[in-house]
Short mmCIF file of C-alpha atoms in Angstrom, two decimals:
data_model
loop_
_atom_site.label_atom_id
_atom_site.label_comp_id
_atom_site.label_asym_id
_atom_site.label_seq_id
_atom_site.Cartn_x
_atom_site.Cartn_y
_atom_site.Cartn_z
CA UNK A 1 105.84 105.35 128.57
CA UNK A 2 109.21 106.14 127.02
CA UNK A 3 112.17 106.09 129.40
CA UNK A 4 114.07 109.39 129.80
CA UNK A 5 117.41 109.76 128.09
CA UNK A 6 120.35 108.38 130.07
CA UNK A 7 123.87 109.63 130.58
CA UNK A 8 126.85 107.39 131.29
CA UNK A 9 126.63 105.87 134.74
CA UNK A 10 122.84 105.62 134.67
CA UNK A 11 122.07 109.30 135.44
CA UNK A 12 118.76 110.37 133.97
CA UNK A 13 118.66 113.29 131.58
CA UNK A 14 115.58 115.32 130.71
CA UNK A 15 114.81 115.90 127.06
CA UNK A 16 116.50 119.08 125.86
CA UNK A 17 116.76 120.70 122.45
CA UNK A 18 119.69 119.16 120.61
CA UNK A 19 122.42 121.56 119.56
CA UNK A 20 124.87 119.10 118.07
CA UNK A 21 126.72 120.04 114.88
CA UNK A 22 124.90 117.13 113.25
CA UNK A 23 121.91 119.43 112.78
CA UNK A 24 123.79 122.21 111.02
CA UNK A 25 124.69 122.32 107.36
CA UNK A 26 128.46 122.00 107.82
CA UNK A 27 130.88 120.47 110.27
CA UNK A 28 134.16 122.15 111.16
CA UNK A 29 135.98 118.82 111.53
CA UNK A 30 138.30 117.83 108.66
CA UNK A 31 136.36 116.29 105.82
CA UNK A 32 133.27 115.91 108.00
CA UNK A 33 130.31 117.32 106.11
CA UNK A 34 127.03 117.08 107.99
CA UNK A 35 123.82 116.22 106.21
CA UNK A 36 121.16 118.56 107.63
CA UNK A 37 118.24 116.15 107.90
CA UNK A 38 116.16 116.27 111.07
CA UNK A 39 115.85 112.50 111.61
CA UNK A 40 114.39 111.89 115.10
CA UNK A 41 113.90 114.76 117.54
CA UNK A 42 114.84 115.16 121.19
CA UNK A 43 111.82 113.15 122.33
CA UNK A 44 113.43 110.06 120.76
CA UNK A 45 116.72 110.44 122.65
CA UNK A 46 117.72 107.35 124.63
CA UNK A 47 121.42 108.04 125.41
CA UNK A 48 123.44 111.25 125.51
CA UNK A 49 127.12 111.49 126.51
CA UNK A 50 127.02 107.77 127.29
CA UNK A 51 129.47 104.88 127.39
CA UNK A 52 129.74 103.43 123.83
CA UNK A 53 129.39 99.86 125.09
CA UNK A 54 126.14 100.75 126.86
CA UNK A 55 124.85 102.16 123.58
CA UNK A 56 126.08 99.05 121.73
CA UNK A 57 124.17 96.78 124.13
CA UNK A 58 120.96 98.71 123.43
CA UNK A 59 121.57 98.50 119.67
CA UNK A 60 122.05 94.71 119.90
CA UNK A 61 118.71 94.36 121.66
CA UNK A 62 116.71 96.69 119.42
CA UNK A 63 118.42 97.23 116.06
CA UNK A 64 120.75 94.38 115.12
CA UNK A 65 123.17 91.80 116.51
CA UNK A 66 126.86 92.85 116.44
CA UNK A 67 130.04 93.23 118.44
CA UNK A 68 131.80 96.55 119.06
CA UNK A 69 135.52 97.29 119.11
CA UNK A 70 136.88 100.76 119.86
CA UNK A 71 140.27 102.21 119.01
CA UNK A 72 140.19 104.21 122.26
CA UNK A 73 137.28 104.27 124.69
CA UNK A 74 138.65 106.39 127.53
CA UNK A 75 137.02 109.67 126.48
CA UNK A 76 134.44 108.42 123.95
CA UNK A 77 130.98 109.95 124.31
CA UNK A 78 128.21 108.07 122.49
CA UNK A 79 124.64 109.09 121.77
CA UNK A 80 121.59 107.31 120.43
CA UNK A 81 118.01 108.13 119.46
CA UNK A 82 115.47 105.42 118.71
CA UNK A 83 111.85 105.26 117.67
CA UNK A 84 109.57 102.44 116.56
CA UNK A 85 107.02 103.17 113.84
CA UNK A 86 104.85 100.11 113.21
CA UNK A 87 107.13 97.40 111.80
CA UNK A 88 109.99 99.86 111.27
CA UNK A 89 112.71 100.90 113.69
CA UNK A 90 114.52 104.21 113.27
CA UNK A 91 117.86 104.72 114.99
CA UNK A 92 120.36 107.58 114.96
CA UNK A 93 123.71 107.01 116.66
CA UNK A 94 127.32 107.98 117.07
CA UNK A 95 129.96 106.19 119.15
CA UNK A 96 132.24 109.21 119.62
CA UNK A 97 135.38 107.25 118.72
CA UNK A 98 136.71 105.18 115.84
CA UNK A 99 134.61 102.02 116.08
CA UNK A 100 134.57 98.66 114.35
CA UNK A 101 131.26 96.78 114.08
CA UNK A 102 131.33 93.04 113.36
CA UNK A 103 128.44 90.64 112.77
CA UNK A 104 127.87 87.33 111.01
CA UNK A 105 124.53 88.62 109.75
CA UNK A 106 121.36 90.46 110.74
CA UNK A 107 119.05 87.44 110.90
CA UNK A 108 115.72 88.34 109.32
CA UNK A 109 116.15 92.11 109.00
CA UNK A 110 117.51 94.61 106.50
CA UNK A 111 119.37 97.78 107.36
CA UNK A 112 119.27 100.94 105.29
CA UNK A 113 122.24 102.85 106.69
CA UNK A 114 122.46 106.60 106.02
CA UNK A 115 125.79 108.33 106.66
CA UNK A 116 125.01 111.75 108.15
CA UNK A 117 128.50 112.75 109.22
CA UNK A 118 132.06 111.45 108.96
CA UNK A 119 132.96 108.25 107.10
CA UNK A 120 132.21 104.53 107.23
CA UNK A 121 134.28 101.77 105.63
CA UNK A 122 132.46 98.54 104.75
CA UNK A 123 134.79 95.58 104.14
CA UNK A 124 133.22 93.00 101.80
CA UNK A 125 134.75 89.66 100.74
CA UNK A 126 135.90 91.00 97.37
CA UNK A 127 136.02 94.76 97.81
CA UNK A 128 135.85 97.66 100.26
CA UNK A 129 133.31 100.48 100.17
CA UNK A 130 134.28 103.87 101.58
CA UNK A 131 131.09 105.77 102.38
CA UNK A 132 131.10 109.47 103.20
CA UNK A 133 128.30 111.72 104.46
CA UNK A 134 125.43 111.81 102.01
CA UNK A 135 125.50 108.12 101.08
CA UNK A 136 123.07 105.31 101.92
CA UNK A 137 123.56 101.56 101.62
CA UNK A 138 121.12 98.68 102.15
CA UNK A 139 122.59 95.72 104.03
CA UNK A 140 120.94 92.34 103.48
CA UNK A 141 120.03 89.93 106.32
CA UNK A 142 122.67 87.35 105.33
CA UNK A 143 125.49 89.82 104.62
CA UNK A 144 128.36 89.62 107.13
CA UNK A 145 129.22 93.00 108.62
CA UNK A 146 132.68 94.50 108.98
CA UNK A 147 132.17 98.24 109.37
CA UNK A 148 134.68 100.81 110.58
CA UNK A 149 133.31 104.19 111.67
CA UNK A 150 135.43 107.34 111.82
CA UNK A 151 135.47 109.00 115.24
CA UNK A 152 132.99 111.65 114.00
CA UNK A 153 130.72 109.23 112.13
CA UNK A 154 127.01 109.61 112.71
CA UNK A 155 124.47 107.24 111.16
CA UNK A 156 120.75 106.97 110.72
CA UNK A 157 119.65 103.33 110.46
CA UNK A 158 116.30 102.14 109.17
CA UNK A 159 115.57 98.60 110.38
CA UNK A 160 113.19 96.66 108.12
CA UNK A 161 111.80 93.18 108.80
CA UNK A 162 112.14 90.80 105.85
CA UNK A 163 108.48 89.81 106.28
CA UNK A 164 107.51 93.40 105.51
CA UNK A 165 109.08 93.12 102.04
CA UNK A 166 107.53 89.68 101.52
CA UNK A 167 104.08 91.07 102.37
CA UNK A 168 104.58 94.01 100.00
CA UNK A 169 105.45 91.64 97.15
CA UNK A 170 102.38 89.51 97.83
CA UNK A 171 100.06 92.52 98.10
CA UNK A 172 101.22 94.09 94.83
CA UNK A 173 101.77 90.75 93.05
CA UNK A 174 105.43 91.53 92.44
CA UNK A 175 107.80 88.75 91.47
CA UNK A 176 109.72 87.43 94.47
CA UNK A 177 112.60 84.93 94.26
CA UNK A 178 112.43 81.74 96.30
CA UNK A 179 115.36 83.00 98.35
CA UNK A 180 115.37 86.29 100.26
CA UNK A 181 115.16 89.53 98.33
CA UNK A 182 118.76 90.67 97.95
CA UNK A 183 119.86 94.25 97.33
CA UNK A 184 123.06 95.00 95.44
CA UNK A 185 125.92 96.38 97.52
CA UNK A 186 125.91 99.69 95.68
CA UNK A 187 125.72 102.94 97.68
CA UNK A 188 123.33 105.70 96.62
CA UNK A 189 123.43 109.45 97.11
CA UNK A 190 120.80 111.15 99.26
CA UNK A 191 119.68 113.28 96.31
CA UNK A 192 118.75 110.07 94.47
CA UNK A 193 116.13 109.19 97.10
CA UNK A 194 114.60 112.58 97.98
CA UNK A 195 111.06 111.20 98.30
CA UNK A 196 112.14 108.52 100.80
CA UNK A 197 114.04 111.08 102.90
CA UNK A 198 110.99 113.34 103.09
CA UNK A 199 108.85 110.39 104.23
CA UNK A 200 111.36 109.33 106.91
CA UNK A 201 111.49 112.83 108.33
CA UNK A 202 107.74 112.59 109.00
CA UNK A 203 108.05 109.44 111.15
#
């Protein structure tokens, strides 16, 4: 049975229809366009108006290892929705404050990170990627993470086990390198992957 959504301080919260601006077509905040994709409904809500570090702890346990640093946490209000679909995990989150996410790597998982609102800066060894709403980037298991979220940033993360890609290659007799499959660090626009977005909305 799925646990009810939790507010900060452990108070339980019954599922309610979500009315956040993240579900409208536009956001009134400066430069904060919202992508109107209905990823995960209210039944998948785990945290609402919660402490960002409580949300971060849940993410570490279920989505990917990391550490969280906040520019100011006094009035930050984080939210998170999560659902497991077979070997996939789907997660939608916002920390409610400018946040920096650090990790030495994701172990044996890939992340496809979709920016729904706000901005995310990804610092790589030789360059920096500035991702705005409407962009998606695949992060490889061995890639170190240094991500900075704007205070209005909202993400949808698709967590994919590396064994799932290995099995797909074996089943379809695709060529697979001896090392892990590695995706290029090149962001894509949502309109470039319409079919994938439609499929994810059904999960």
